[in-house]
Amino acid sequence: MSHRISIIIDPEDLHDQEKIRQRIAESSAHSFGDFEIVRRSVDARSKKPRYTLQVELIDQNGRVPRQALPAFNPVRGDRSVLIIGAGPAGLFAALTLIEQGIKPIVLERGKPVEQRRKDIAKLLRHGHLDAESNYCFGEGGAGTFSDGKLYTRSTKRGNIREILDILIAHGASEELRIDSHPHIGSNRLPSIVNAMRRTILNCGGEIHFDCRATDFFVQKDSIAGVTTNSGSTFDAENVILATGHSARDIYDLFQKNNFAVLPKAFAVGVRVEHPQDLIDTIQYHHSPRHPNLPPAAYRFTSRIEERGVYSFCMCPGGHIIPASTSPEELVVNGMSNSARNAPYANSGIVVEVRLEDIEAYHSHGPYAFLAFQQELERRAFQFGGALGQQAPAQKMTDFIRGRLSTSLPVTSYLPGIQTAPLHELFPPFLSRRLAEGLSNFDKKRKGFLSEEALLLAVESRTSAPVTIPRDDTTLMHPDLKGLYPCGEGAGYAGGIVSSAMDGRRVAMKISEGLKA
């Protein structure tokens, strides 16, 4: 038998088993033989931050056996499913199909993680952008080299534990199950993606790199196959479309074929960078932080003139990175390695955008948000000096006052920054709300508005700016039987875990149909 309780522990006692045992005895009337920590989180609401531990107490009869990690067995080649995209939705769909005895055939426009890493190094050092191999495109998708955060609030979309177990089975730390906001890190996630690739190939699946889908074969109202940039064709009656939020050529393909697409509201803003020590002081109320405490994070929300203004993808101890997919556009994002030990903290601070905010783009129909997103990214490129991936930047204090910064703090953004009036880059409805939101966040955490705080633009790939519709029951596109829009690029997920859950969900739906 087992029983769970919650206890509070000081950071200095986090790894002291006897102190934890003593606190358990003080907090519970249940006798126990052993215990296991099943969840931990930092509570920084008081002046002294502490850990909340959820502990499973195990009676004298011994430990509760751990759940076995998933196993994957070779598949036959008589049933197969085509998957476009090797991001989290595509990879987890492939692994789920293998679990069901179905062969996955994965098409990925970019390169394997090993080669992709080299292209990213060229981007950081020289501003050279490969439009097919970058922070967004390539094996593992956008999250592989841009942080690897595994937190999601989409608990109704699937079993998060299944996703974590598959990651652990491919080399992730078992502590993913414990942390309230699990994080792998950009230095470790590529090896896990590599291990997933080996599982897919060893079980009889296929993965084709440098293989971009360029058109669909359609017979009557059903998908029949896909053509690619190399001229090769892949016949398929079931196709999972898992291309991510930056594959604009897929949206162009839908527009060309007059397949249904819907506009999807999204959010746009800046990437904010502070010294990590400053964020530690603001959040933990003293500095330096205890070595057993993680680098402090924050999460802010506000409502300004009926629009949400909020922090997004916060990266403690991290770096700002170029997330562009076109050489004449500028997009920034954030990442952290597993240790989160870099001297800076960064986060997206973004403003909700609705159709009534962008009337000038209504002529683009369902692609209005996409056109607005592209225009902002092109403007950011010009504001950055149109030199490589140099980013336009401004002190937070100057942005709020509407003046150009005469000097800029040191930044983690390696391609370089150029002082620019970001308050003029954005349309007034966006700049105004963003400035007020930043001021509000300072009221919540005094010191957030600082001369050391730097803004870089533009943070625009927060989510897909369109939704590719699908039937709620069949999960197929209404115009194309056998085509399954999936993951973040289709508008059904936001991040690694929710994308992975959606990939599993779609794969299971296809499996049910093939077994019927």
Coordinates of C-alpha atoms in Angstrom, one line a residue:
M1 CA 0.0 0.0 0.0
S2 CA 1.1 3.6 -0.6
H3 CA -0.1 7.0 0.4
R4 CA 0.7 10.5 -0.9
I5 CA 1.3 13.7 1.1
S6 CA 2.8 17.1 0.4
I7 CA 5.6 18.6 2.5
I8 CA 7.5 21.8 2.5
I9 CA 11.4 21.7 2.5
D10 CA 14.0 24.4 2.6
P11 CA 16.4 24.5 -0.4
E12 CA 19.4 23.6 1.7
D13 CA 17.6 20.3 2.7
L14 CA 16.5 19.3 -0.7
H15 CA 19.0 16.4 -1.0
D16 CA 19.0 15.5 2.7
Q17 CA 17.1 12.3 2.9
E18 CA 17.0 12.3 6.7
K19 CA 15.6 15.8 6.8
I20 CA 12.9 14.8 4.3
R21 CA 12.1 11.7 6.3
Q22 CA 11.8 13.8 9.4
R23 CA 9.5 16.3 7.7
I24 CA 7.3 13.4 6.5
A25 CA 7.0 12.0 10.0
E26 CA 6.0 15.4 11.3
S27 CA 3.4 15.9 8.5
S28 CA 1.7 12.4 8.3
A29 CA 0.2 10.0 10.8
H30 CA 0.8 7.1 8.4
S31 CA 3.6 4.8 9.1
F32 CA 6.0 4.0 6.2
G33 CA 9.0 2.0 5.3
D34 CA 10.3 4.1 2.5
F35 CA 9.3 7.1 0.3
E36 CA 9.6 8.4 -3.2
I37 CA 9.4 12.0 -4.4
V38 CA 6.9 12.1 -7.2
R39 CA 6.6 15.9 -7.8
R40 CA 8.6 18.9 -6.8
S41 CA 8.1 22.6 -7.4
V42 CA 9.5 25.9 -6.1
D43 CA 7.2 28.1 -4.0
A44 CA 8.7 31.7 -4.1
R45 CA 5.6 33.6 -2.8
S46 CA 7.2 34.2 0.6
K47 CA 10.5 36.0 1.2
K48 CA 12.3 32.7 1.6
P49 CA 11.7 30.4 -1.4
R50 CA 11.0 26.7 -0.5
Y51 CA 10.3 23.5 -2.3
T52 CA 6.9 21.7 -2.2
L53 CA 7.4 18.0 -2.5
Q54 CA 4.7 15.5 -3.2
V55 CA 5.9 12.3 -1.6
E56 CA 4.6 8.8 -2.0
L57 CA 4.9 6.8 1.3
I58 CA 5.4 3.1 0.9
D59 CA 4.6 0.7 3.7
Q60 CA 6.8 -1.9 5.2
N61 CA 6.1 -4.5 2.4
G62 CA 8.3 -2.7 0.0
R63 CA 8.3 -0.3 -2.9
V64 CA 5.7 0.0 -5.6
P65 CA 7.1 -1.3 -8.8
R66 CA 7.9 1.3 -11.4
Q67 CA 5.9 1.3 -14.6
A68 CA 7.8 -0.3 -17.5
L69 CA 9.0 2.0 -20.2
P70 CA 7.4 1.5 -23.6
A71 CA 9.0 -1.0 -26.0
F72 CA 8.9 -0.9 -29.8
N73 CA 8.9 -3.9 -32.0
P74 CA 9.5 -4.4 -35.8
V75 CA 6.5 -3.8 -38.0
R76 CA 5.4 -5.5 -41.2
G77 CA 5.4 -3.5 -44.5
D78 CA 1.8 -4.4 -45.5
R79 CA 0.3 -1.3 -43.8
S80 CA 1.9 2.1 -43.9
V81 CA 1.1 5.8 -43.2
L82 CA 2.9 8.8 -44.7
I83 CA 3.9 11.5 -42.2
I84 CA 5.0 15.0 -43.5
G85 CA 7.3 16.5 -40.9
A86 CA 9.7 15.1 -38.3
G87 CA 8.9 17.5 -35.4
P88 CA 7.3 16.2 -32.2
A89 CA 3.9 15.6 -33.7
G90 CA 5.4 13.6 -36.6
L91 CA 7.9 11.7 -34.5
F92 CA 5.4 10.7 -31.8
A93 CA 2.9 9.8 -34.5
A94 CA 5.5 7.5 -36.1
L95 CA 6.4 5.8 -32.8
T96 CA 2.7 5.4 -32.0
L97 CA 2.1 3.7 -35.4
I98 CA 5.0 1.4 -34.7
E99 CA 3.4 0.4 -31.4
Q100 CA 0.3 -0.5 -33.4
G101 CA 2.2 -2.5 -35.9
I102 CA 2.0 0.0 -38.7
K103 CA 4.9 1.2 -40.8
P104 CA 5.6 5.0 -40.7
I105 CA 7.2 6.7 -43.7
V106 CA 8.4 10.2 -42.6
L107 CA 9.2 13.0 -45.0
E108 CA 11.4 15.8 -43.5
R109 CA 12.3 18.9 -45.5
G110 CA 15.4 19.6 -43.3
K111 CA 18.4 17.6 -42.2
P112 CA 19.2 15.1 -39.4
V113 CA 20.1 16.8 -36.1
E114 CA 23.8 16.2 -36.5
Q115 CA 23.9 18.2 -39.8
R116 CA 21.3 20.6 -38.6
R117 CA 23.6 21.6 -35.7
K118 CA 26.3 22.6 -38.1
D119 CA 23.9 24.9 -40.1
I120 CA 22.8 26.5 -36.9
A121 CA 26.4 27.2 -35.9
K122 CA 26.9 29.0 -39.3
L123 CA 23.8 31.0 -38.6
L124 CA 25.0 32.1 -35.1
R125 CA 28.6 32.8 -36.1
H126 CA 28.1 34.3 -39.6
G127 CA 24.4 35.2 -40.0
H128 CA 24.2 32.6 -42.8
L129 CA 20.6 31.3 -42.9
D130 CA 19.8 28.0 -44.6
A131 CA 16.1 28.2 -45.5
E132 CA 15.7 24.4 -45.1
S133 CA 17.9 23.8 -42.1
N134 CA 17.6 26.2 -39.2
Y135 CA 16.0 26.6 -35.7
C136 CA 12.6 25.8 -37.2
F137 CA 13.2 23.3 -39.9
G138 CA 14.9 19.9 -39.6
E139 CA 14.7 16.7 -37.6
G140 CA 13.0 17.2 -34.2
G141 CA 11.2 20.4 -35.3
A142 CA 11.4 23.9 -33.8
G143 CA 11.8 22.7 -30.2
T144 CA 15.0 20.6 -30.7
F145 CA 17.4 23.5 -30.7
S146 CA 15.2 26.1 -29.0
D147 CA 14.9 24.9 -25.5
G148 CA 13.0 21.7 -25.1
K149 CA 10.5 22.8 -22.5
L150 CA 7.9 20.1 -21.7
Y151 CA 5.3 22.1 -19.8
T152 CA 1.8 22.1 -21.1
R153 CA -1.7 23.0 -19.8
S154 CA -3.3 20.9 -22.5
T155 CA -4.0 18.0 -20.1
K156 CA -7.3 17.0 -21.9
R157 CA -5.5 16.3 -25.2
G158 CA -3.8 13.1 -24.1
N159 CA -1.7 11.4 -21.5
I160 CA 1.3 13.5 -20.6
R161 CA 2.9 10.6 -18.7
E162 CA 3.0 8.6 -22.0
I163 CA 4.9 11.4 -23.7
L164 CA 7.4 11.7 -20.8
D165 CA 7.9 7.9 -20.7
I166 CA 8.7 7.8 -24.4
L167 CA 11.3 10.5 -24.0
I168 CA 12.8 8.7 -21.0
A169 CA 12.9 5.5 -23.0
H170 CA 15.1 7.4 -25.5
G171 CA 17.5 8.9 -23.1
A172 CA 15.9 11.7 -21.1
S173 CA 16.3 11.9 -17.4
E174 CA 13.7 10.2 -15.2
E175 CA 13.4 13.4 -13.3
L176 CA 11.1 14.7 -16.1
R177 CA 8.4 12.9 -14.2
I178 CA 9.1 14.8 -11.0
D179 CA 9.6 18.5 -12.0
S180 CA 6.4 20.5 -12.2
H181 CA 7.9 22.3 -15.3
P182 CA 10.1 19.6 -16.9
H183 CA 12.8 20.8 -19.2
I184 CA 15.3 18.8 -21.3
G185 CA 17.5 21.5 -22.8
S186 CA 18.8 22.2 -26.2
N187 CA 22.1 20.5 -25.5
R188 CA 20.4 17.1 -24.7
L189 CA 17.3 17.0 -26.8
P190 CA 19.2 16.3 -30.1
S191 CA 20.5 13.0 -28.8
I192 CA 17.0 12.0 -27.8
V193 CA 15.7 12.9 -31.2
N194 CA 18.5 10.8 -32.7
A195 CA 17.5 7.9 -30.5
M196 CA 13.9 8.2 -31.7
R197 CA 15.1 8.1 -35.3
R198 CA 17.0 4.9 -34.6
T199 CA 13.9 3.3 -33.1
I200 CA 11.8 4.2 -36.1
L201 CA 14.4 2.8 -38.6
N202 CA 15.2 -0.3 -36.5
C203 CA 11.6 -1.1 -36.4
G204 CA 11.2 -1.0 -40.1
G205 CA 10.0 2.6 -40.6
E206 CA 11.5 5.0 -43.1
I207 CA 12.7 8.6 -42.7
H208 CA 13.6 10.7 -45.8
F209 CA 15.6 13.9 -45.2
D210 CA 15.9 16.9 -47.6
C211 CA 12.5 15.8 -48.8
R212 CA 10.0 18.6 -48.9
A213 CA 6.4 18.0 -49.9
T214 CA 5.5 20.2 -52.8
D215 CA 2.0 18.9 -53.9
F216 CA -0.7 16.4 -53.2
F217 CA -2.1 13.7 -55.4
V218 CA -5.9 13.9 -55.1
Q219 CA -8.4 11.4 -56.5
K220 CA -12.0 12.7 -56.3
D221 CA -12.1 13.9 -52.6
S222 CA -9.3 11.6 -51.2
I223 CA -5.6 12.0 -50.8
A224 CA -3.6 9.5 -53.0
G225 CA -0.1 10.6 -52.5
V226 CA 2.5 13.4 -52.3
T227 CA 5.2 14.8 -54.6
T228 CA 8.4 16.2 -53.3
N229 CA 11.1 18.7 -54.2
S230 CA 13.3 16.0 -55.6
G231 CA 10.6 14.8 -58.0
S232 CA 10.0 11.6 -56.1
T233 CA 6.4 10.6 -55.3
F234 CA 5.0 8.7 -52.4
D235 CA 1.6 6.9 -52.8
A236 CA -0.5 7.0 -49.6
E237 CA -4.1 6.7 -48.6
N238 CA -3.4 8.1 -45.1
V239 CA -1.2 11.2 -44.7
I240 CA -0.4 13.0 -41.4
L241 CA 0.4 16.6 -42.0
A242 CA 2.7 17.7 -39.2
T243 CA 4.7 20.5 -40.7
G244 CA 5.0 23.0 -37.8
H245 CA 4.0 26.6 -37.6
S246 CA 6.6 28.0 -40.0
A247 CA 6.0 25.9 -43.1
R248 CA 4.4 28.7 -45.1
D249 CA 4.8 26.8 -48.4
I250 CA 2.2 24.3 -47.1
Y251 CA -0.2 27.1 -46.5
D252 CA 0.5 28.3 -50.0
L253 CA -0.2 24.8 -51.3
F254 CA -3.6 24.8 -49.6
Q255 CA -4.3 28.2 -51.1
K256 CA -3.3 27.1 -54.6
N257 CA -5.6 24.1 -54.4
N258 CA -8.4 26.0 -52.7
F259 CA -8.5 23.6 -49.7
A260 CA -10.2 25.0 -46.7
V261 CA -8.1 27.0 -44.2
L262 CA -9.3 29.3 -41.4
P263 CA -7.7 32.4 -39.9
K264 CA -6.3 31.9 -36.4
A265 CA -5.6 34.7 -33.9
F266 CA -2.1 34.7 -32.6
A267 CA 0.2 37.0 -30.6
V268 CA 3.2 39.2 -31.6
G269 CA 5.7 41.1 -29.6
V270 CA 9.4 41.2 -28.5
R271 CA 11.9 39.0 -26.7
V272 CA 12.9 40.6 -23.4
E273 CA 16.3 39.9 -21.9
H274 CA 17.5 40.6 -18.3
P275 CA 20.6 39.6 -16.3
Q276 CA 19.6 36.3 -14.6
D277 CA 20.8 37.7 -11.3
L278 CA 18.3 40.5 -11.5
I279 CA 15.4 38.0 -12.1
D280 CA 16.7 35.9 -9.2
T281 CA 16.6 38.9 -6.9
I282 CA 13.1 39.9 -8.1
Q283 CA 11.6 36.4 -7.8
Y284 CA 13.5 35.0 -4.8
H285 CA 13.7 38.3 -2.9
H286 CA 17.4 38.0 -2.3
S287 CA 20.7 37.4 -4.2
P288 CA 22.6 35.3 -4.8
R289 CA 20.1 32.4 -5.0
H290 CA 20.8 29.2 -3.1
P291 CA 22.6 26.7 -5.3
N292 CA 19.8 24.2 -4.8
L293 CA 17.3 26.6 -6.4
P294 CA 16.9 26.7 -10.1
P295 CA 17.5 30.0 -12.0
A296 CA 14.3 32.0 -11.4
A297 CA 11.6 32.1 -14.0
Y298 CA 8.5 34.3 -14.2
R299 CA 5.1 34.3 -15.9
F300 CA 3.1 37.5 -16.3
T301 CA -0.3 38.2 -17.8
S302 CA -2.2 41.4 -18.1
R303 CA -5.2 42.7 -20.0
I304 CA -4.8 46.0 -21.9
E305 CA -7.6 47.5 -23.9
E306 CA -9.4 44.2 -24.2
R307 CA -6.3 42.4 -25.4
G308 CA -4.1 39.9 -23.6
V309 CA -0.5 40.9 -23.0
Y310 CA 1.6 38.1 -21.5
S311 CA 5.0 36.4 -21.2
F312 CA 5.7 33.5 -23.4
C313 CA 8.3 30.8 -23.5
M314 CA 10.4 32.1 -20.6
C315 CA 14.0 30.9 -20.7
P316 CA 16.0 31.3 -17.4
G317 CA 19.7 31.1 -17.8
G318 CA 19.3 31.1 -21.6
H319 CA 20.1 32.7 -24.9
I320 CA 18.1 34.6 -27.6
I321 CA 18.4 33.0 -31.0
P322 CA 17.5 33.8 -34.6
A323 CA 14.4 31.8 -35.6
S324 CA 13.9 33.1 -39.1
T325 CA 13.1 30.8 -42.0
S326 CA 13.7 33.4 -44.8
P327 CA 16.9 35.4 -45.3
E328 CA 15.0 38.7 -45.6
E329 CA 12.9 38.3 -42.5
L330 CA 13.9 38.6 -38.8
V331 CA 12.4 36.4 -36.1
V332 CA 13.8 35.9 -32.5
N333 CA 13.1 33.2 -30.0
G334 CA 14.7 31.9 -26.8
M335 CA 16.4 28.7 -25.5
S336 CA 18.2 27.3 -22.5
N337 CA 20.6 24.4 -22.1
S338 CA 19.8 21.8 -19.5
A339 CA 21.8 23.5 -16.8
R340 CA 20.2 26.9 -17.5
N341 CA 23.5 28.4 -16.4
A342 CA 23.9 31.3 -18.9
P343 CA 24.0 34.8 -17.3
Y344 CA 20.8 36.0 -19.0
A345 CA 17.1 35.3 -18.7
N346 CA 14.8 35.9 -21.6
S347 CA 11.1 35.7 -22.4
G348 CA 8.7 36.6 -25.2
I349 CA 6.4 39.4 -24.2
V350 CA 3.5 39.4 -26.7
V351 CA 0.2 41.0 -27.5
E352 CA -2.9 39.2 -28.7
V353 CA -3.9 40.2 -32.2
R354 CA -7.4 39.9 -33.6
L355 CA -8.9 40.3 -37.1
E356 CA -10.4 43.7 -36.2
D357 CA -6.8 45.0 -35.4
I358 CA -5.5 44.3 -38.9
E359 CA -8.2 45.5 -41.3
A360 CA -5.5 46.4 -43.9
Y361 CA -4.8 42.7 -44.3
H362 CA -8.4 41.5 -44.7
S363 CA -8.0 41.2 -48.5
H364 CA -5.8 38.2 -47.8
G365 CA -8.9 36.3 -46.5
P366 CA -8.1 33.4 -44.2
Y367 CA -4.4 34.3 -44.6
A368 CA -4.7 37.8 -43.1
F369 CA -2.8 36.9 -39.9
L370 CA -0.1 35.2 -42.0
A371 CA 0.3 38.3 -44.2
F372 CA 0.5 40.6 -41.1
Q373 CA 3.1 38.2 -39.5
Q374 CA 5.3 38.3 -42.7
E375 CA 5.1 42.0 -43.0
L376 CA 6.3 42.5 -39.4
E377 CA 9.2 40.1 -39.9
R378 CA 10.3 41.9 -43.0
R379 CA 10.1 45.3 -41.2
A380 CA 12.2 43.8 -38.3
F381 CA 14.8 42.7 -40.9
Q382 CA 15.0 46.3 -42.2
F383 CA 15.1 47.8 -38.8
G384 CA 17.9 45.5 -37.9
G385 CA 20.0 47.0 -40.7
A386 CA 19.3 44.2 -43.3
L387 CA 22.6 42.7 -42.4
G388 CA 22.5 38.9 -41.9
Q389 CA 20.3 38.2 -38.9
Q390 CA 21.3 41.2 -36.9
A391 CA 18.3 42.1 -34.7
P392 CA 16.7 45.5 -34.0
A393 CA 16.9 46.3 -30.3
Q394 CA 15.9 48.9 -27.7
K395 CA 16.1 49.4 -24.0
M396 CA 12.8 48.6 -22.3
T397 CA 12.8 52.0 -20.6
D398 CA 13.3 53.8 -24.0
F399 CA 10.6 51.7 -25.6
I400 CA 8.1 52.8 -23.0
R401 CA 9.2 56.5 -23.4
G402 CA 9.2 56.2 -27.2
R403 CA 12.8 57.2 -27.8
L404 CA 15.8 55.6 -29.6
S405 CA 18.4 54.0 -27.3
T406 CA 21.8 55.7 -27.5
S407 CA 23.4 52.6 -26.0
L408 CA 22.5 49.0 -25.5
P409 CA 23.3 46.4 -22.8
V410 CA 25.3 43.3 -23.7
T411 CA 23.1 40.6 -25.1
S412 CA 23.2 36.8 -25.6
Y413 CA 22.1 37.2 -29.2
L414 CA 25.1 36.1 -31.2
P415 CA 24.4 37.5 -34.7
G416 CA 24.4 41.0 -33.1
I417 CA 22.0 43.8 -32.5
Q418 CA 21.3 47.3 -33.9
T419 CA 19.7 50.1 -32.0
A420 CA 16.3 50.8 -33.5
P421 CA 13.0 52.4 -32.6
L422 CA 10.9 49.3 -31.9
H423 CA 8.0 51.5 -30.8
E424 CA 7.8 52.5 -34.5
L425 CA 8.3 49.0 -35.9
F426 CA 4.9 47.9 -34.5
P427 CA 1.5 49.4 -35.4
P428 CA 0.2 51.8 -32.6
F429 CA -2.4 49.3 -31.3
L430 CA 0.4 46.8 -30.6
S431 CA 3.1 49.2 -29.3
R432 CA 0.7 51.0 -27.0
R433 CA -0.5 47.8 -25.3
L434 CA 3.0 46.3 -25.2
A435 CA 4.4 49.4 -23.4
E436 CA 1.5 49.4 -20.9
G437 CA 1.9 45.7 -20.3
L438 CA 5.6 46.1 -19.5
S439 CA 4.8 48.8 -17.0
N440 CA 2.2 46.7 -15.4
F441 CA 4.6 43.8 -15.0
D442 CA 7.0 46.1 -13.2
K443 CA 4.2 46.9 -10.7
K444 CA 3.8 43.2 -10.1
R445 CA 7.6 42.6 -9.8
K446 CA 9.5 45.8 -9.0
G447 CA 12.7 46.0 -10.9
F448 CA 11.4 44.3 -14.1
L449 CA 11.5 47.7 -15.8
S450 CA 15.2 48.3 -15.7
E451 CA 17.9 50.0 -17.7
E452 CA 19.5 46.6 -18.0
A453 CA 16.4 45.2 -19.7
L454 CA 16.7 44.8 -23.5
L455 CA 14.0 44.2 -26.1
L456 CA 14.7 42.4 -29.4
A457 CA 12.3 42.1 -32.3
V458 CA 10.3 40.4 -33.5
E459 CA 8.7 37.6 -31.5
S460 CA 6.2 36.5 -34.1
R461 CA 6.2 32.6 -34.3
T462 CA 4.2 32.1 -31.1
S463 CA 1.7 29.9 -32.9
A464 CA 0.4 29.1 -36.3
P465 CA -1.5 32.1 -37.9
V466 CA -4.0 29.7 -39.5
T467 CA -6.0 26.6 -38.6
I468 CA -6.1 23.8 -41.1
P469 CA -9.6 22.4 -40.3
R470 CA -10.4 18.8 -39.5
D471 CA -13.5 16.9 -38.5
D472 CA -13.8 16.4 -34.8
T473 CA -14.7 12.7 -35.1
T474 CA -12.5 11.5 -38.0
L475 CA -9.7 14.1 -37.5
M476 CA -9.5 14.3 -41.4
H477 CA -9.5 17.5 -43.4
P478 CA -13.1 18.2 -44.6
D479 CA -12.0 18.5 -48.3
L480 CA -9.5 15.6 -48.4
K481 CA -10.4 12.2 -47.1
G482 CA -7.2 10.6 -45.6
L483 CA -5.4 13.8 -44.9
Y484 CA -4.9 14.4 -41.1
P485 CA -3.8 17.9 -40.1
C486 CA -1.8 17.6 -36.9
G487 CA 0.2 19.5 -34.4
E488 CA 1.2 23.1 -34.0
G489 CA 1.3 24.0 -37.7
A490 CA -2.3 22.9 -38.2
G491 CA -3.4 24.9 -35.2
Y492 CA -4.0 22.0 -32.7
A493 CA -1.1 22.3 -30.4
G494 CA 1.4 24.7 -28.8
G495 CA 4.8 23.3 -27.9
I496 CA 6.5 19.9 -27.7
V497 CA 4.2 18.0 -25.4
S498 CA 0.9 19.1 -26.8
S499 CA 2.2 18.5 -30.3
A500 CA 3.4 15.0 -29.3
M501 CA 0.0 14.2 -27.8
D502 CA -1.8 15.4 -30.9
G503 CA 0.5 13.2 -33.0
R504 CA -0.3 10.2 -30.9
R505 CA -4.0 11.0 -31.1
V506 CA -4.1 11.2 -34.9
A507 CA -1.9 8.0 -35.2
M508 CA -4.3 6.1 -33.0
K509 CA -7.3 7.3 -35.0
I510 CA -5.7 6.1 -38.2
S511 CA -4.8 2.8 -36.5
E512 CA -8.4 2.3 -35.5
G513 CA -9.5 2.8 -39.1
L514 CA -7.0 0.4 -40.5
K515 CA -8.0 -2.3 -38.0
A516 CA -11.7 -1.9 -38.6

